[in-house]
mmCIF file of C-alpha atoms and ligand atoms in Angstrom:
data_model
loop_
_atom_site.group_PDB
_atom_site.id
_atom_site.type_symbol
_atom_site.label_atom_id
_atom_site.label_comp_id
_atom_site.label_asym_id
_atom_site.label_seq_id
_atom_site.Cartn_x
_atom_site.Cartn_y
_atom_site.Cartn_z
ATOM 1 C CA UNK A 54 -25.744 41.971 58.679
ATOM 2 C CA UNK A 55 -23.783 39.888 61.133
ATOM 3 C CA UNK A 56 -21.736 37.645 60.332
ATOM 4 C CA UNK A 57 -20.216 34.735 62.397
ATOM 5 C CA UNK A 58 -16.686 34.631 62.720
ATOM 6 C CA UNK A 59 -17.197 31.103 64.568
ATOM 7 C CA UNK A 60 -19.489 28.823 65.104
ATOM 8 C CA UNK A 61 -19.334 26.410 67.804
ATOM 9 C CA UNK A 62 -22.192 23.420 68.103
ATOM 10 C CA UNK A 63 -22.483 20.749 70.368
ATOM 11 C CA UNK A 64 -19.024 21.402 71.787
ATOM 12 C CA UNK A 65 -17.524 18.489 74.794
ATOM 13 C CA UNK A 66 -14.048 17.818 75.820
ATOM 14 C CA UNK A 67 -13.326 14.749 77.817
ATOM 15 C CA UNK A 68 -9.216 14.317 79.299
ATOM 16 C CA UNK A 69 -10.026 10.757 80.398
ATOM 17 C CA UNK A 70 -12.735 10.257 83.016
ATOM 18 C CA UNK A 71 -13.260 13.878 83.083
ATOM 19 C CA UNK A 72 -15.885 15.839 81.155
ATOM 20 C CA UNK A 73 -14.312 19.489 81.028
ATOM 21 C CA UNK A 74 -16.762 20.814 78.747
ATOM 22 C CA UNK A 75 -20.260 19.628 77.774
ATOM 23 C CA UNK A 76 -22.253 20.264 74.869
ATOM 24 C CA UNK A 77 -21.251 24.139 74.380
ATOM 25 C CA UNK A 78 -22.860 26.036 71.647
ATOM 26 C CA UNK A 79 -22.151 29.671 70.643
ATOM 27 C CA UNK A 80 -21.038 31.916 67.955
ATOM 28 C CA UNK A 81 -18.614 34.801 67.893
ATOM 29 C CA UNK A 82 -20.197 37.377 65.298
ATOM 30 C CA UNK A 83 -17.030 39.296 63.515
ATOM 31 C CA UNK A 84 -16.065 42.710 64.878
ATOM 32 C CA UNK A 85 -17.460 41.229 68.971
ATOM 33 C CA UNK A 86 -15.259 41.195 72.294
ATOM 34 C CA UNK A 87 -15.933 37.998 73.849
ATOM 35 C CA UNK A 88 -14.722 38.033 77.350
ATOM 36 C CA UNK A 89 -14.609 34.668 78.891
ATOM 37 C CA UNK A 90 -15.429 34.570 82.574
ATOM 38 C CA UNK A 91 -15.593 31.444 84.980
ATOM 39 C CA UNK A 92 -14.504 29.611 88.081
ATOM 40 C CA UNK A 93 -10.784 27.481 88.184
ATOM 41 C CA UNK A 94 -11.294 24.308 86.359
ATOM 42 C CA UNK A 95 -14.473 25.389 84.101
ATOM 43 C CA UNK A 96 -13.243 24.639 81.050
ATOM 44 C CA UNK A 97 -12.081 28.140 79.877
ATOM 45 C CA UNK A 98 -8.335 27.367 78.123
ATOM 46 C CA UNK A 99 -10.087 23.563 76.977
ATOM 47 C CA UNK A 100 -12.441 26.280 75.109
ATOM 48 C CA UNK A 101 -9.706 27.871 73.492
ATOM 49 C CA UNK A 102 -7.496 24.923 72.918
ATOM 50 C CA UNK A 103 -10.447 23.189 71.206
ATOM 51 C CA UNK A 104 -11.331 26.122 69.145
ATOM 52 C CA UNK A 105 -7.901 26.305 67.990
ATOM 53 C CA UNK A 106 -7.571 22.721 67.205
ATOM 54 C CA UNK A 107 -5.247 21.678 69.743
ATOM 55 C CA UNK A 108 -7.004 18.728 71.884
ATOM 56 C CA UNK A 109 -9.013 16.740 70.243
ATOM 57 C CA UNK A 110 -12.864 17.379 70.849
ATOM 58 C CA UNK A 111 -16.371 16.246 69.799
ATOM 59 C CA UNK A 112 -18.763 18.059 67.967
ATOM 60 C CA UNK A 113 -18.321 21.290 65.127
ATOM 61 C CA UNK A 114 -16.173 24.373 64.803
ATOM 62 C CA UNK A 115 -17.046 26.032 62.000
ATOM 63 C CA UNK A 116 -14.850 29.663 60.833
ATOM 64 C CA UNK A 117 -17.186 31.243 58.590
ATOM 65 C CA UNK A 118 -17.846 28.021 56.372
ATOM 66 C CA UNK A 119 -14.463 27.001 56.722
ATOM 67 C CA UNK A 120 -12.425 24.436 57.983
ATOM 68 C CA UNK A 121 -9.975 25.537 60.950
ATOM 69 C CA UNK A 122 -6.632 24.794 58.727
ATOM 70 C CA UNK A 123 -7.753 26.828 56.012
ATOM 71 C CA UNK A 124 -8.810 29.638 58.171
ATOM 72 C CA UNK A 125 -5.497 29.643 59.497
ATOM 73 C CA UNK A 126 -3.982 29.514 56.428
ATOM 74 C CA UNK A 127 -4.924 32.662 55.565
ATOM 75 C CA UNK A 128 -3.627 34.070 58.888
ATOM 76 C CA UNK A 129 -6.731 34.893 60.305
ATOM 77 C CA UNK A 130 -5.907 33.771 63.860
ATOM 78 C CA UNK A 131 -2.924 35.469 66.477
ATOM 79 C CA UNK A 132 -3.063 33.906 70.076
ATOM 80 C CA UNK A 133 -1.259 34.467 73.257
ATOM 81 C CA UNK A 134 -1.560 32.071 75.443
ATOM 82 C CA UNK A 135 -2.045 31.265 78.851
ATOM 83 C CA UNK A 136 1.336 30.756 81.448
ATOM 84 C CA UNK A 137 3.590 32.803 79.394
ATOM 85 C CA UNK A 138 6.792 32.050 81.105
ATOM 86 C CA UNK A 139 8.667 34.630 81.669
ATOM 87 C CA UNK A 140 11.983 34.968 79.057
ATOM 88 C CA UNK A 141 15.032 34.351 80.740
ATOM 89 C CA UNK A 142 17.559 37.499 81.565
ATOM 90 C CA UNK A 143 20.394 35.854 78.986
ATOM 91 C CA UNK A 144 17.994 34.863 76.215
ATOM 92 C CA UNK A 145 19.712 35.963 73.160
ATOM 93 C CA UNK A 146 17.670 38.126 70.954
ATOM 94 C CA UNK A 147 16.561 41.597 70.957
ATOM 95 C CA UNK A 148 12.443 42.817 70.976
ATOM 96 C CA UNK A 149 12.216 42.957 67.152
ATOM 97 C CA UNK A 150 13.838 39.906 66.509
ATOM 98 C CA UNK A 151 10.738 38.133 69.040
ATOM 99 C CA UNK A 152 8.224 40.324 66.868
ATOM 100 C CA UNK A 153 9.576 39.030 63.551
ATOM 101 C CA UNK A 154 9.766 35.370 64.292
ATOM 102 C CA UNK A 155 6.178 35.110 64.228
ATOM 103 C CA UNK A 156 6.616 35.460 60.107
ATOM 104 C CA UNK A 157 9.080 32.322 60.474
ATOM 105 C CA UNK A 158 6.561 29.719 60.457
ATOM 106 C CA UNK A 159 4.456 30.973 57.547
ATOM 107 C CA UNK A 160 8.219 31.128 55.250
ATOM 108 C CA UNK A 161 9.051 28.637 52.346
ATOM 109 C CA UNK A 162 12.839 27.738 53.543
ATOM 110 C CA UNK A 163 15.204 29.226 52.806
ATOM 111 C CA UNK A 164 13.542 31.250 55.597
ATOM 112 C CA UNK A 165 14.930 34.419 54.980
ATOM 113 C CA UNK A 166 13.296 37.620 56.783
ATOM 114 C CA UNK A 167 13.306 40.570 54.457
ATOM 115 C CA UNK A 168 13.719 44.344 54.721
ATOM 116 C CA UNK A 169 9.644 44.467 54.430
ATOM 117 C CA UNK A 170 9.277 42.064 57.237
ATOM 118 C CA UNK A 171 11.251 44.504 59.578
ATOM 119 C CA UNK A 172 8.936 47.341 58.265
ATOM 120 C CA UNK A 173 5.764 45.661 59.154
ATOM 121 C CA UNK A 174 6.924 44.656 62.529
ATOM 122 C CA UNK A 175 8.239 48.290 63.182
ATOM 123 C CA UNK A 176 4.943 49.416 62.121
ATOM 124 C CA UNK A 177 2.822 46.610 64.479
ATOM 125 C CA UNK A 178 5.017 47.632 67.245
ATOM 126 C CA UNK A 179 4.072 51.407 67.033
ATOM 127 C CA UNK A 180 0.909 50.805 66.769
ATOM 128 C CA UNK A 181 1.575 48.629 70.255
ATOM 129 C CA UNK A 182 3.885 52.300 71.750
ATOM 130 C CA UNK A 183 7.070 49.962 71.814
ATOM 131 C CA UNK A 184 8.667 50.950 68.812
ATOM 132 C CA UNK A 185 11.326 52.164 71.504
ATOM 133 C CA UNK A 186 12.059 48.432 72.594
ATOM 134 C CA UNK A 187 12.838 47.363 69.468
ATOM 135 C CA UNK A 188 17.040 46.941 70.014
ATOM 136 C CA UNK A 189 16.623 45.919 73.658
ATOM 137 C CA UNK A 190 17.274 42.648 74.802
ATOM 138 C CA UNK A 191 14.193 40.811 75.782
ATOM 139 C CA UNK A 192 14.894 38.991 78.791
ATOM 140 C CA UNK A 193 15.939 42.272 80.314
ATOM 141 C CA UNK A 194 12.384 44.375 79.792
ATOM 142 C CA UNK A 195 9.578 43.951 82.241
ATOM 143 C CA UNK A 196 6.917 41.324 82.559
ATOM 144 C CA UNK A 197 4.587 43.988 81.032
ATOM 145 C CA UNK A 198 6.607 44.961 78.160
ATOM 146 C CA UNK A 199 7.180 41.488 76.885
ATOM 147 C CA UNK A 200 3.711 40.263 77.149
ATOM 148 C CA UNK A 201 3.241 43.291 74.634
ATOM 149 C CA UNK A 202 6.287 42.108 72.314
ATOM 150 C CA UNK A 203 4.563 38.835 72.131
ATOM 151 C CA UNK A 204 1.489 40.210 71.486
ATOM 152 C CA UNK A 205 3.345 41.879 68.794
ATOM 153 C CA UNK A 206 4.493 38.956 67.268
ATOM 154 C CA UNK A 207 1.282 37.561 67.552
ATOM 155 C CA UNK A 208 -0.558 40.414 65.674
ATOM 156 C CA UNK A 209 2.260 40.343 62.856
ATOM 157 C CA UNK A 210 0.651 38.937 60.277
ATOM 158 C CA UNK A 211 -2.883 41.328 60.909
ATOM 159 C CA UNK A 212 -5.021 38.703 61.863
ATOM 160 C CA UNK A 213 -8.733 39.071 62.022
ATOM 161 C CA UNK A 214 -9.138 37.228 65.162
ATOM 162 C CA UNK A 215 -6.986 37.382 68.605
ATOM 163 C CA UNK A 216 -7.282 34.756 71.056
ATOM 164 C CA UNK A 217 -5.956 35.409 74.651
ATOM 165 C CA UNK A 218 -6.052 33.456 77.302
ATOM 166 C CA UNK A 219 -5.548 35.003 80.911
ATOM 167 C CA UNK A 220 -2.906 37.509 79.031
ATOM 168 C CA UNK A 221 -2.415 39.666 82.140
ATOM 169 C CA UNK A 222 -2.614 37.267 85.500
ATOM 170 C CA UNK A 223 1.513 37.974 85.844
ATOM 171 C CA UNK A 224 1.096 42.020 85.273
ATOM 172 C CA UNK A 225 1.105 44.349 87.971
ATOM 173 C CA UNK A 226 -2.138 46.447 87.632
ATOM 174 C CA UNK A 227 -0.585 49.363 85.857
ATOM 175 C CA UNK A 228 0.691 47.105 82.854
ATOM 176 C CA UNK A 229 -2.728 45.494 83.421
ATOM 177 C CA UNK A 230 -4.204 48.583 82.123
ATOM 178 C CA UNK A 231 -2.186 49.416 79.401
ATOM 179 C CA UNK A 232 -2.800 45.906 78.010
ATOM 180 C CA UNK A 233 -6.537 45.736 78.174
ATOM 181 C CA UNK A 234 -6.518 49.663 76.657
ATOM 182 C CA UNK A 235 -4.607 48.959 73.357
ATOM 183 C CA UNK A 236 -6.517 45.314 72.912
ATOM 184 C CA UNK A 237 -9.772 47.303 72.945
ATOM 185 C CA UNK A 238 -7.929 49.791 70.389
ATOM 186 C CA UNK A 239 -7.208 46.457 68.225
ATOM 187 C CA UNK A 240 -10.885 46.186 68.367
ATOM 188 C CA UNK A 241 -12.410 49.214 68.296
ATOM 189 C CA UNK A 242 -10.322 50.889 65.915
ATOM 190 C CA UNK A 243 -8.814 48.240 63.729
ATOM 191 C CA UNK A 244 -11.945 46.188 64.040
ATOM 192 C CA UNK A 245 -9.976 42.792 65.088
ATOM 193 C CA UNK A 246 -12.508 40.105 66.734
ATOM 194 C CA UNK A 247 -11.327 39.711 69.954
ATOM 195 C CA UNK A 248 -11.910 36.618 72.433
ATOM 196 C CA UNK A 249 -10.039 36.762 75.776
ATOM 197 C CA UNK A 250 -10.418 34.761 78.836
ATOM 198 C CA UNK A 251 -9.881 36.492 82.176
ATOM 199 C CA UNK A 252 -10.942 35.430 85.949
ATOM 200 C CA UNK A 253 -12.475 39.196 86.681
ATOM 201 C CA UNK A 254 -15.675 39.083 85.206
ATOM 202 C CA UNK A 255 -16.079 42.890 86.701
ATOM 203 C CA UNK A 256 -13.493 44.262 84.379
ATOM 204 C CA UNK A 257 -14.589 42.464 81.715
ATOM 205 C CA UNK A 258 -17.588 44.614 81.423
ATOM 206 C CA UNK A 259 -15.786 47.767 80.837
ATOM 207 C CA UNK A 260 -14.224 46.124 77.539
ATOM 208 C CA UNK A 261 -15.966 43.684 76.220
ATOM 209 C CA UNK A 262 -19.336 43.659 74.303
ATOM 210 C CA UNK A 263 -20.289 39.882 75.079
ATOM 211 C CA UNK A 264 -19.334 37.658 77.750
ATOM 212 C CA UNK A 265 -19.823 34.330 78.335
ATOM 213 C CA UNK A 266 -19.839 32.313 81.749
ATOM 214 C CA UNK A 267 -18.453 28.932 81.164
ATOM 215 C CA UNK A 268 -18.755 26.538 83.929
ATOM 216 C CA UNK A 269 -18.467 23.187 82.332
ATOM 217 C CA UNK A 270 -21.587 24.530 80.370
ATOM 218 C CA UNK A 271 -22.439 28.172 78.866
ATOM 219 C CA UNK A 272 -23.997 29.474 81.899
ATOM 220 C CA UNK A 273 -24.829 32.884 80.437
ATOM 221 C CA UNK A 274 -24.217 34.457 76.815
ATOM 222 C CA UNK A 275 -25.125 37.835 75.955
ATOM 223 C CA UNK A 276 -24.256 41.629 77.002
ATOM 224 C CA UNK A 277 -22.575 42.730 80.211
ATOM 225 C CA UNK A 278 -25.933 44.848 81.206
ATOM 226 C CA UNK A 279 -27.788 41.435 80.570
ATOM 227 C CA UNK A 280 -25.369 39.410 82.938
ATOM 228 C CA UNK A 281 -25.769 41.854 85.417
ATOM 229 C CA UNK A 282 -29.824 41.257 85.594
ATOM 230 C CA UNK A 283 -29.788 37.467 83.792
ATOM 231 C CA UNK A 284 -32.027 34.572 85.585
ATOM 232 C CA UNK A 285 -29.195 32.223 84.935
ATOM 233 C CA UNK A 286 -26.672 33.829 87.071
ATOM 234 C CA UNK A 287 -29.206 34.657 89.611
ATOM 235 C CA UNK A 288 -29.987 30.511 89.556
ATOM 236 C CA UNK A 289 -25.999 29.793 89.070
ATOM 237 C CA UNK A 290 -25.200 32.235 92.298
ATOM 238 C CA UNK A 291 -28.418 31.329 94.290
ATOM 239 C CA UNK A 292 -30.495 34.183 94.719
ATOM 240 C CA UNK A 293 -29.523 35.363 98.125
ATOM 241 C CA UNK A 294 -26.293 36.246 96.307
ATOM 242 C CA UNK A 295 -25.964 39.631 94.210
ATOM 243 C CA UNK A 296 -23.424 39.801 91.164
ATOM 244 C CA UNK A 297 -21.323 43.188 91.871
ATOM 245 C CA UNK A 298 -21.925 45.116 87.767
ATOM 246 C CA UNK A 299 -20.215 48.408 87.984
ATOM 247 C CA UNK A 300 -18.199 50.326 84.465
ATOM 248 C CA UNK A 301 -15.763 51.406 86.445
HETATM 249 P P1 ADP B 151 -9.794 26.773 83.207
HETATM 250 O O1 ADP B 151 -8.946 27.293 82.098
HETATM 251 O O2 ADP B 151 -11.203 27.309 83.184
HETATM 252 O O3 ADP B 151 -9.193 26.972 84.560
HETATM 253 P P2 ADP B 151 -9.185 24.168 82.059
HETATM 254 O O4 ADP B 151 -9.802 24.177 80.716
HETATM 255 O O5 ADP B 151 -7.722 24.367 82.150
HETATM 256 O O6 ADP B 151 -9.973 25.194 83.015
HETATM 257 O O7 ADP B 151 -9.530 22.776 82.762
HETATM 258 C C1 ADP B 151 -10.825 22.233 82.811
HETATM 259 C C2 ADP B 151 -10.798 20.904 83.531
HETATM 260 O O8 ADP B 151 -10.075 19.956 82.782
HETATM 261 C C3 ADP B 151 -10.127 20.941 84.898
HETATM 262 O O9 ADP B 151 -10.800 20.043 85.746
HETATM 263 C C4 ADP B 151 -8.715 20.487 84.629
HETATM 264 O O10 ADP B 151 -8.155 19.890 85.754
HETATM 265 C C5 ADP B 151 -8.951 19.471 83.514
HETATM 266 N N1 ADP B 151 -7.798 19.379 82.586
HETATM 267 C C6 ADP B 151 -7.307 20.407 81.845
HETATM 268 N N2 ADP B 151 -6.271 19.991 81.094
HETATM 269 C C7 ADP B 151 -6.113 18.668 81.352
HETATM 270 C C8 ADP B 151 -5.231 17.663 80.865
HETATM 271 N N3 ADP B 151 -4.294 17.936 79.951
HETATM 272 N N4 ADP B 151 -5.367 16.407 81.363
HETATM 273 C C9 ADP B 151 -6.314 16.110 82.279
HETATM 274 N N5 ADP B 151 -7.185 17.009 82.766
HETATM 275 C C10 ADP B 151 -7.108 18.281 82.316
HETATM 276 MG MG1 MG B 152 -7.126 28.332 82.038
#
């Protein structure tokens, strides 16, 4: 039986004058990879801000019959999110300590990390292939290799659900790959609900098992194969234009 990690009903988002989202409904069943595609501007991080309760919206987000505090509560949500400025060269801690801190805010003070906490991050991290990072000095590894310590930090405390937003836009297409193979490990193999906006709808299809086209509106919902033949894009693109669907 599915069931729906997150409900969304009657979603809109207005920053002043401007309506950046508009009535959006959809649900995420658990175990899916929802890849969110869409032009500049359509809404796609206002999505993902609103879901995780940090602009105020109207209508209902519902995490399976619960409110969003108490589903974070219980840890069920890591996110990376979008514009992750690069760490400076001179910034003074080391890989692990990055992938640790993300237990910080979840501590009772005094906020003391433990031997366990260093055990589950050295286990999170080998799971990520950077368990050989761990003493380095973070501003001094690559773009690539710290977008995967903070994804590291973001997956310490096993959450069901991984939000993403544009994760690899500053990766050079190598790193690119890397990331988008071990987030569809997370989900394939560790079963972690997945929901990731990028701008390449075409690489999206090799990953993820739903996508949805957000332009102000949901344009399209459903599989990658259905995208590729929908009526809605066809209407949405005009339908002189083709949509390019290839696996790679
Ligand atoms: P996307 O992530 O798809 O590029 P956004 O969700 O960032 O789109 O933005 C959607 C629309 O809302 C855009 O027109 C953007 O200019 C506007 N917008 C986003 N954030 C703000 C904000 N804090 N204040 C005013 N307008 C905003
Ligand atoms: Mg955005």
């Amino acid at each position: 039986m599915p069931v729906e990690i997150i409900q969304i009903k009657n979603l809109s988002v207005k920053y002043g004058e401007i309506e950046a989202l508009s009535d959006v409904s959809f649900d995420i069943i658990s175990g899916d990879y929802v890849g969110i595609v869409g032009p500049n501007g359509s809404g796609k991080s206002t999505l993902i801000k609103s879901i995780l309760g940090l602009i105020p919206f109207e209508g209902k987000i519902i995490f399976q019959g619960e409110t969003l505090s108490d589903f974070i509560l219980k840890n069920n949500i890591g996110y990376l999110p979008q514009k992750m400025s690069f760490i400076d060269q001179r910034f003074p801690a080391t890989a692990m300590e990055i992938v640790v801190s993300g237990l910080y805010c979840r501590k009772k003070f005094p906020k003391r990390v433990t031997k366990n906490d260093y055990k589950t991050a050295g286990e999170i991290m080998e799971t990520l292939g950077i368990s050989g990072l761990a003493d380095r000095s973070i501003g001094k590894l690559s773009g690539g290799q710290q977008q995967r310590i903070l994804l590291a930090r973001a997956l310490i405390h096993s959450p069901r659900l991984l939000i993403l937003d544009e994760p690899t836009v500053a990766l050079d297409p190598q790193s690119r790959d890397t990331f988008a193979s071990i987030i569809k490990k997370l989900n394939s193999e560790h079963g972690v609900t997945i929901l990731l906006v990028s701008h390449d709808s075409g690489s999206m299809g090799k990953y993820a098992s739903k996508l949805l086209y957000l332009d102000r509106k949901v344009v399209f919902y459903g599989t990658f194969d259905n995208f590729c033949r929908s009526d809605e894009m066809t209407k949405y693109f005009g339908a002189d234009q083709h949509i390019i669907c290839h696996r790679h």
